[in-house]
PDB file of C-alpha atoms in Angstrom:
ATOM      1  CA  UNK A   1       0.000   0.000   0.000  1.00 45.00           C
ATOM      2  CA  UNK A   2       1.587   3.427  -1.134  1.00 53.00           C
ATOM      3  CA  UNK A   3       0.299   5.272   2.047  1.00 52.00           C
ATOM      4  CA  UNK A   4       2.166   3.165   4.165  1.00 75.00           C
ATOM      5  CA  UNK A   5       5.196   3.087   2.161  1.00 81.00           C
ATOM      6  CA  UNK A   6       4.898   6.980   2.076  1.00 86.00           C
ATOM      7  CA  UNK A   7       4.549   7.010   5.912  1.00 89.00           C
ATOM      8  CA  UNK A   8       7.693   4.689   6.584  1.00 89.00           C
ATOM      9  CA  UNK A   9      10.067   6.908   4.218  1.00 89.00           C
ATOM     10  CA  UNK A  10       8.635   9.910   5.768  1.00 92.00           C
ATOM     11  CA  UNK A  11       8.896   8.873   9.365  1.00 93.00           C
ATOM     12  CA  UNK A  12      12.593   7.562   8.596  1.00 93.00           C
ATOM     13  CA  UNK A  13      13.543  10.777   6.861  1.00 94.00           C
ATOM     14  CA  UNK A  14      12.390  12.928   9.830  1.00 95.00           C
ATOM     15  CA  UNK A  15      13.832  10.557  12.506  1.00 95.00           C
ATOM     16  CA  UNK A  16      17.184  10.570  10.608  1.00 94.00           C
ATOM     17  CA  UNK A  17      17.396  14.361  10.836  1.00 92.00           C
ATOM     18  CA  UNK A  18      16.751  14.268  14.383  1.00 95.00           C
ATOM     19  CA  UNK A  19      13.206  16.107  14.066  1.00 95.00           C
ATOM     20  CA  UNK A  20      10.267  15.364  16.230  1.00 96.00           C
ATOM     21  CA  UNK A  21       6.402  15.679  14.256  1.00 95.00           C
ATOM     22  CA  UNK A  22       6.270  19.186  16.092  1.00 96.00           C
ATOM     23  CA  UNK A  23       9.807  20.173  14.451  1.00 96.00           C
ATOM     24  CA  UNK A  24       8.554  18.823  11.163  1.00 96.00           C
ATOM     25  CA  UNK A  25       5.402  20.159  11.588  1.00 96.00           C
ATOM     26  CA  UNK A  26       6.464  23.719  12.075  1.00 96.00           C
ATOM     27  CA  UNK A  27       9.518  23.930   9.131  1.00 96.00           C
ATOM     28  CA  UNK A  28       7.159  22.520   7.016  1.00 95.00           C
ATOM     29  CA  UNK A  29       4.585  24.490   7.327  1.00 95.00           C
ATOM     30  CA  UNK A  30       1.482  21.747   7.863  1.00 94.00           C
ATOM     31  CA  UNK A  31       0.052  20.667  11.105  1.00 94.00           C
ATOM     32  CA  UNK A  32       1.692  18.068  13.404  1.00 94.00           C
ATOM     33  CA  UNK A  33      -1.763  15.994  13.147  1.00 94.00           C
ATOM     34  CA  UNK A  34      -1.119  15.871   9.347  1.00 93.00           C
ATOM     35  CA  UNK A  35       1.761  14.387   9.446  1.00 93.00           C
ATOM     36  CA  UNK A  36       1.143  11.806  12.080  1.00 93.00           C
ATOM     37  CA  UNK A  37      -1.787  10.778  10.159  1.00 92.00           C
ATOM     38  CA  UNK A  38       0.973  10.261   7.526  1.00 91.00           C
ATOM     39  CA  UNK A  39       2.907   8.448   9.293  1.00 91.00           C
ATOM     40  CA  UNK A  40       0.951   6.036  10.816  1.00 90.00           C
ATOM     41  CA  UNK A  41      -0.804   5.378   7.096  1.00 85.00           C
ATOM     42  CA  UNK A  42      -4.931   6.683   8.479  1.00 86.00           C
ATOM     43  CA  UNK A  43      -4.119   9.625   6.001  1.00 80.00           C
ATOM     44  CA  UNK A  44      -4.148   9.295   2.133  1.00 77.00           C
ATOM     45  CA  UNK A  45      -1.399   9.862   0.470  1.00 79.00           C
ATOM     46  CA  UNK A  46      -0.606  13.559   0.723  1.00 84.00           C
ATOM     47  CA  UNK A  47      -0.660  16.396  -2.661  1.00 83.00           C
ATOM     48  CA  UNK A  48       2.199  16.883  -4.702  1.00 80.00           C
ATOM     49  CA  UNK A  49       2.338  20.459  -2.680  1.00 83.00           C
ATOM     50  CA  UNK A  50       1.799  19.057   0.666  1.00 88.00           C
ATOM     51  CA  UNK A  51       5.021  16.944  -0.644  1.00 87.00           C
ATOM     52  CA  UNK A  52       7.190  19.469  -1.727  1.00 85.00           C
ATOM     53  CA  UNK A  53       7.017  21.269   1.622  1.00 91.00           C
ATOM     54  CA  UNK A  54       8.277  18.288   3.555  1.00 94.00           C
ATOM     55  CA  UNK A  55      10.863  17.701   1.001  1.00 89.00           C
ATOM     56  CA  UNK A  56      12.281  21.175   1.516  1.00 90.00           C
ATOM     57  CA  UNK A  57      11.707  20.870   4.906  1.00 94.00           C
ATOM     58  CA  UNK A  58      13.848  17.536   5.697  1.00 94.00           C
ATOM     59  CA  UNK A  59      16.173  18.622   2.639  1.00 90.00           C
ATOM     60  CA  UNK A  60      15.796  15.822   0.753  1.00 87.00           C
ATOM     61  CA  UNK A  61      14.536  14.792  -2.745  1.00 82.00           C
ATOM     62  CA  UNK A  62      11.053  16.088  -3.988  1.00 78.00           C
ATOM     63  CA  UNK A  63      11.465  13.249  -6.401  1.00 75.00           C
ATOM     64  CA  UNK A  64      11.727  10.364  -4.484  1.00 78.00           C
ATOM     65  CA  UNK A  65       9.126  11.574  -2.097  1.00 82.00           C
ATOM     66  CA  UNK A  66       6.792  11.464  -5.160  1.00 77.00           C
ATOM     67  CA  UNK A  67       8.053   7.982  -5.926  1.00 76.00           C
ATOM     68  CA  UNK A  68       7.247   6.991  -2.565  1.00 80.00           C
ATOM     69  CA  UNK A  69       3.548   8.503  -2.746  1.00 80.00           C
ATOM     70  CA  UNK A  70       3.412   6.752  -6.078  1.00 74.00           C
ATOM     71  CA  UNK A  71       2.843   9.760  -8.269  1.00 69.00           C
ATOM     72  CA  UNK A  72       5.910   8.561 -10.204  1.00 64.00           C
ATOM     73  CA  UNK A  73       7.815   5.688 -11.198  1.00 58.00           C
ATOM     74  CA  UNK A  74      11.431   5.194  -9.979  1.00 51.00           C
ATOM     75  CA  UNK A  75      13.993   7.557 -11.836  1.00 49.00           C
ATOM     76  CA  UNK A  76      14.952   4.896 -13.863  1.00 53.00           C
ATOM     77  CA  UNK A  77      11.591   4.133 -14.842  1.00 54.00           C
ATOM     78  CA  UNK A  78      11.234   7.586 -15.717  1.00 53.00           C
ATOM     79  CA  UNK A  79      13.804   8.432 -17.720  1.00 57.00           C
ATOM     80  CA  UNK A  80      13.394   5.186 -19.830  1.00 59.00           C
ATOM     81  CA  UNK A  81       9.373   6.430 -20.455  1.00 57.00           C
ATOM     82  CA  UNK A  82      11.085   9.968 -21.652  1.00 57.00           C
ATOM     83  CA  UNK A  83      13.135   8.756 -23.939  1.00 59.00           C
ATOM     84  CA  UNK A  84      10.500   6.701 -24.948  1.00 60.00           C
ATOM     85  CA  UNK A  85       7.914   9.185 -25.555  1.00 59.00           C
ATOM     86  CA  UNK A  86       9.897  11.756 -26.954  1.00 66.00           C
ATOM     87  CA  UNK A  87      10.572  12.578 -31.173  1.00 70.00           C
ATOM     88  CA  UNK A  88      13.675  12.479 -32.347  1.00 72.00           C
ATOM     89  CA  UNK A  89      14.237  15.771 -32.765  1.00 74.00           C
ATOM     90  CA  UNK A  90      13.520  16.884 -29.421  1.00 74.00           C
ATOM     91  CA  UNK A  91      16.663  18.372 -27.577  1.00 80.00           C
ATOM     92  CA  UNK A  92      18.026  17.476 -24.183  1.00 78.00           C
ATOM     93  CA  UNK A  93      16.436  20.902 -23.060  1.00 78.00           C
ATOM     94  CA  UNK A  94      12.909  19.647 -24.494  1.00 75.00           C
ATOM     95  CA  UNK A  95      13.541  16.015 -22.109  1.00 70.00           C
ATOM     96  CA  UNK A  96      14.211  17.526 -19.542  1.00 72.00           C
ATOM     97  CA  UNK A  97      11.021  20.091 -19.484  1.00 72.00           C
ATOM     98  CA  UNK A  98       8.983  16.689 -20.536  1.00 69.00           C
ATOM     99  CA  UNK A  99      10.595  15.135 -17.344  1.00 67.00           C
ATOM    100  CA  UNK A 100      10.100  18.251 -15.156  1.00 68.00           C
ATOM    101  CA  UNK A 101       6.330  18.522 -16.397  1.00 64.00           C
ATOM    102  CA  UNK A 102       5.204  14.542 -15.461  1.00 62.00           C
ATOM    103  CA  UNK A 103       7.535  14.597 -12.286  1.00 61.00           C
ATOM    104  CA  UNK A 104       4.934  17.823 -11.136  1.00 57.00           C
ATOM    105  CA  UNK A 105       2.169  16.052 -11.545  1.00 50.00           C
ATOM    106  CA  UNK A 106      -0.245  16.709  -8.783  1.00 56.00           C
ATOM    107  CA  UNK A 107      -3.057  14.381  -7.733  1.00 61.00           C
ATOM    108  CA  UNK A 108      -5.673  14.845 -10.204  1.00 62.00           C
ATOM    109  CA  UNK A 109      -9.041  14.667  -9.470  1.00 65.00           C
ATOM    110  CA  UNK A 110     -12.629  15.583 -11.302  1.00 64.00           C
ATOM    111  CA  UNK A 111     -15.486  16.728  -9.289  1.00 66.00           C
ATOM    112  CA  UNK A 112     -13.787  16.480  -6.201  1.00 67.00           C
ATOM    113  CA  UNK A 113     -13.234  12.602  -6.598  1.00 72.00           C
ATOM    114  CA  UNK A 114      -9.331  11.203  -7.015  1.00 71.00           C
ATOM    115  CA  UNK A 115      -8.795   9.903 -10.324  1.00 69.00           C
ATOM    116  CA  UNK A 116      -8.081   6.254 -10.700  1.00 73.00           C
ATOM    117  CA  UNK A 117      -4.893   4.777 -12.289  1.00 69.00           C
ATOM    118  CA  UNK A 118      -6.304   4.123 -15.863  1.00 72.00           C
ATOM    119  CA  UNK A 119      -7.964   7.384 -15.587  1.00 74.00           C
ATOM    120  CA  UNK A 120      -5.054   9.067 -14.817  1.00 71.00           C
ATOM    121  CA  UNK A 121      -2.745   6.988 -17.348  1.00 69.00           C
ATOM    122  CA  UNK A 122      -5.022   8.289 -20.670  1.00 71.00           C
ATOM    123  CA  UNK A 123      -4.838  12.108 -18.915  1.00 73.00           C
ATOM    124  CA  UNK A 124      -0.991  11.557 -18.940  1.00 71.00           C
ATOM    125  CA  UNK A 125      -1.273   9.985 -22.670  1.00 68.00           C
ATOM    126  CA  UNK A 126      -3.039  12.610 -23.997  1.00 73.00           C
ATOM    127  CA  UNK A 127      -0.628  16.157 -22.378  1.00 72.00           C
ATOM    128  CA  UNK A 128       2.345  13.979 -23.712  1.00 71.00           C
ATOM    129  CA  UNK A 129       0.762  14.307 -27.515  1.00 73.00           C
ATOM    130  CA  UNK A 130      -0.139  18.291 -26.216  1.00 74.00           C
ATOM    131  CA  UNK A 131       3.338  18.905 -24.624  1.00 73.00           C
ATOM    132  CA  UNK A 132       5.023  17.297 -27.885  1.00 74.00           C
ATOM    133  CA  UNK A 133       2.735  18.960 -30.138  1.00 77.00           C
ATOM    134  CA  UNK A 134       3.504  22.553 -28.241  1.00 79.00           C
ATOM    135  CA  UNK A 135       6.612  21.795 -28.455  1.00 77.00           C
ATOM    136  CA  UNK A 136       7.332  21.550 -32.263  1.00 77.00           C
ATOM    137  CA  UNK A 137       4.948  24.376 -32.794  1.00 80.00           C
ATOM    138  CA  UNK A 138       7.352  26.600 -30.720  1.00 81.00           C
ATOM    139  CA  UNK A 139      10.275  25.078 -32.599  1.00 77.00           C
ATOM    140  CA  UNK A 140       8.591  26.205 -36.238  1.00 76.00           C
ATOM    141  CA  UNK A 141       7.871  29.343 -34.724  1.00 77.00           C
ATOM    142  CA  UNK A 142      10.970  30.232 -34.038  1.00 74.00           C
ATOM    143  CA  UNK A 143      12.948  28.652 -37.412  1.00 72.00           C
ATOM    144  CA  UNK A 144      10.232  30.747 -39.638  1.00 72.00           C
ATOM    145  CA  UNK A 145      11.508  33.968 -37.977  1.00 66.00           C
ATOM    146  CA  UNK A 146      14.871  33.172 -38.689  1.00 57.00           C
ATOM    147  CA  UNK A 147      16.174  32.625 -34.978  1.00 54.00           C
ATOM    148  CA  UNK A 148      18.378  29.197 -34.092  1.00 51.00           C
ATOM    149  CA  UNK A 149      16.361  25.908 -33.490  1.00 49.00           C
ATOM    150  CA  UNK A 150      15.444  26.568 -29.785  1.00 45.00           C
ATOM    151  CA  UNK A 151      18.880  25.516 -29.175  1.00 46.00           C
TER     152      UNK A 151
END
């Protein structure tokens, strides 16, 4: 179960810096009841903001945090479904804004209601065609007014 997996890191992380849920709490900017709930798994798995803030507040890595609260797949993973899912004549720069863009994914829900996997999985599919397709329009853009290849 994610939540619990979530919990454990987050637990170890703020155990390993010395920090008590109050300490946490407090740099991070959320309330200690939060993050016990966390913790102990009764709470969901937290928002991609909610995440950030206790990454910057235990200094460690946004990214694995998100791995953790399964919003993305290990680095690895990632960079494999990048290259992947990216034209050939995309640039390093153009990865790495791909990467940056699905690695900020936030939970996404309709109505109020989380999104389930699959749902979530065709959202995904189709801003990868609308981030590629932005992309190249950008890149025509700027070879029809006579300026370098977004390089």
């Amino acid at each position: 179960m994610v939540e619990n997996e979530f919990g454990n890191l987050l637990k170890q992380l703020r155990e390993q810096k010395g920090l008590t849920i109050n300490q946490l709490a407090d740099a991070a900017g959320i309330s200690n009841s939060q993050i016990s709930r966390m913790e102990n798994g009764v709470r969901g798995v937290p928002k991609a903001t909610t995440i950030r803030k206790l990454a910057e507040a235990l200094n460690t890595s946004y990214g694995d945090l998100m791995i953790a609260a399964g919003y993305l797949e290990g680095a690895d993973d990632l960079n494999e479904s990048v290259a992947e899912q990216s034209p050939e004549w995309a640039t390093s720069k153009d990865k790495r804004d791909f990467k940056k863009m699905l690695e900020e994914d936030g939970e996404l829900m309709f109505d109020g209601i989380p999104l389930d996997q699959e749902d979530k999985q065709r959202i995904k599919d189709v801003l990868t065609g609308l981030f590629w397709e932005a992309k190249q329009m950008n890149k025509r853009k700027k070879n029809n007014n006579g300026t370098p290849d977004g390089k």
